[in-house]
Amino acid sequence: MLLYSGFNNKDGDEDHLWEALRNGSREALDQLFRRFYSPLFDYGVKIISEEEIVKDCIQELFLKLWKRRAALSQAQSVQAYLLFSLRRILMRQISPRTTRYRRNRTY
C-alpha cells in the first residue's frame, strides 16, 4: 500500500540513510530532511491547512528523530514511519484546539 505518491525509494537509499541516522550521522538526518520535507509538507497541509503549524511539526519530527536516534528501530518503510509520525504530531496540535474551542463555546 503506497501512502503518498510524492515519496519514492530510489535504490533503497532511504534505508541506508535511516541506518546511518540510527548510528548518529547528522548528514543522514540532513539528507532525510531535504528529501522528505516537501512531500511531508504536502501531506501535512491536507491534515491541517495552517502552513506554519505544519512546518513547525515537521521540524519537531526531525528534532525528535535526532534526539531519539539511538532508540529508533529499523523501519520497514521510512516513508510510512515519517508519515505516521508527522500525523501523530499534527493530531496532537489539533486536539487541544478543538477541546479549547468546545470549552469556550459552552461559556
Protein backbone atom coordinates (compact mmCIF):
# COMPACT_ATOMS: atom_id res chain seq x y z
CA MET A 1 0.00 0.00 0.00
CA LEU A 2 1.54 3.30 -1.11
CA LEU A 3 0.58 6.04 1.32
CA TYR A 4 1.67 9.06 -0.61
CA SER A 5 2.85 9.14 -4.20
CA GLY A 6 5.26 12.05 -3.54
CA PHE A 7 7.65 9.61 -1.90
CA ASN A 8 9.83 7.29 -3.85
CA ASN A 9 12.54 4.96 -2.63
CA LYS A 10 15.46 5.10 -5.02
CA ASP A 11 17.70 2.04 -4.73
CA GLY A 12 16.91 1.61 -1.04
CA ASP A 13 18.66 4.92 -0.35
CA GLU A 14 16.27 5.80 2.45
CA ASP A 15 17.06 2.53 4.24
CA HIS A 16 20.78 3.35 4.21
CA LEU A 17 20.13 6.89 5.40
CA TRP A 18 17.86 5.61 8.17
CA GLU A 19 20.55 3.21 9.36
CA ALA A 20 23.16 5.99 9.25
CA LEU A 21 20.83 8.21 11.29
CA ARG A 22 20.44 5.45 13.87
CA ASN A 23 24.24 5.36 14.06
CA GLY A 24 24.44 9.12 14.72
CA SER A 25 25.06 10.63 11.28
CA ARG A 26 23.97 14.27 11.12
CA GLU A 27 24.47 14.19 7.37
CA ALA A 28 21.93 11.37 7.09
CA LEU A 29 19.42 13.41 9.12
CA ASP A 30 20.02 16.38 6.83
CA GLN A 31 19.55 14.27 3.69
CA LEU A 32 16.37 12.70 5.03
CA PHE A 33 15.05 16.16 5.92
CA ARG A 34 15.82 17.54 2.47
CA ARG A 35 14.41 14.52 0.68
CA PHE A 36 11.17 14.29 2.63
CA TYR A 37 10.40 17.89 3.60
CA SER A 38 8.33 18.77 0.56
CA PRO A 39 6.20 15.60 0.46
CA LEU A 40 5.72 15.75 4.24
CA PHE A 41 4.62 19.37 3.92
CA ASP A 42 2.15 18.49 1.15
CA TYR A 43 0.77 15.65 3.28
CA GLY A 44 0.59 17.83 6.39
CA VAL A 45 -1.41 20.65 4.81
CA LYS A 46 -4.05 18.09 3.88
CA ILE A 47 -4.49 17.42 7.59
CA ILE A 48 -4.05 20.97 8.91
CA SER A 49 -4.45 23.85 6.49
CA GLU A 50 -2.22 26.18 8.54
CA GLU A 51 1.14 26.02 6.79
CA GLU A 52 3.18 27.43 9.69
CA ILE A 53 1.91 24.75 12.04
CA VAL A 54 2.79 22.05 9.51
CA LYS A 55 6.30 23.48 9.12
CA ASP A 56 6.75 23.55 12.90
CA CYS A 57 5.54 19.97 13.20
CA ILE A 58 7.98 18.77 10.53
CA GLN A 59 10.79 20.48 12.43
CA GLU A 60 9.59 18.82 15.63
CA LEU A 61 9.53 15.43 13.91
CA PHE A 62 13.14 15.66 12.78
CA LEU A 63 14.27 17.06 16.13
CA LYS A 64 12.66 14.07 17.87
CA LEU A 65 14.31 11.71 15.40
CA TRP A 66 17.70 13.18 16.23
CA LYS A 67 17.16 13.15 19.97
CA ARG A 68 15.89 9.56 19.93
CA ARG A 69 18.18 8.22 17.21
CA ALA A 70 19.77 5.61 19.46
CA ALA A 71 16.36 4.17 20.35
CA LEU A 72 15.00 4.09 16.78
CA SER A 73 14.17 0.68 15.44
CA GLN A 74 14.78 -0.45 11.89
CA ALA A 75 11.93 0.98 9.83
CA GLN A 76 10.36 -1.35 7.30
CA SER A 77 9.37 1.75 5.36
CA VAL A 78 10.98 5.09 6.10
CA GLN A 79 8.21 6.93 4.28
CA ALA A 80 5.49 5.24 6.32
CA TYR A 81 7.37 5.92 9.54
CA LEU A 82 7.70 9.62 8.72
CA LEU A 83 4.08 9.95 7.58
CA PHE A 84 2.64 8.28 10.64
CA SER A 85 4.94 10.23 12.95
CA LEU A 86 4.01 13.55 11.35
CA ARG A 87 0.34 12.65 11.51
CA ARG A 88 0.63 11.90 15.24
CA ILE A 89 2.34 15.23 15.90
CA LEU A 90 -0.27 17.10 13.85
CA MET A 91 -3.14 15.38 15.65
CA ARG A 92 -1.68 16.46 18.98
CA GLN A 93 -1.80 20.03 17.65
CA ILE A 94 -5.45 19.68 16.63
CA SER A 95 -6.73 18.03 19.81
CA PRO A 96 -6.08 20.87 22.30
CA ARG A 97 -7.55 23.39 19.86
CA THR A 98 -10.82 21.51 19.43
CA THR A 99 -11.10 20.95 23.18
CA ARG A 100 -10.45 24.65 23.85
CA TYR A 101 -12.99 25.62 21.16
CA ARG A 102 -15.71 23.40 22.66
CA ARG A 103 -14.97 24.62 26.17
CA ASN A 104 -15.15 28.27 25.08
CA ARG A 105 -18.42 27.70 23.24
CA THR A 106 -20.11 26.45 26.40
CA TYR A 107 -19.24 29.63 28.34
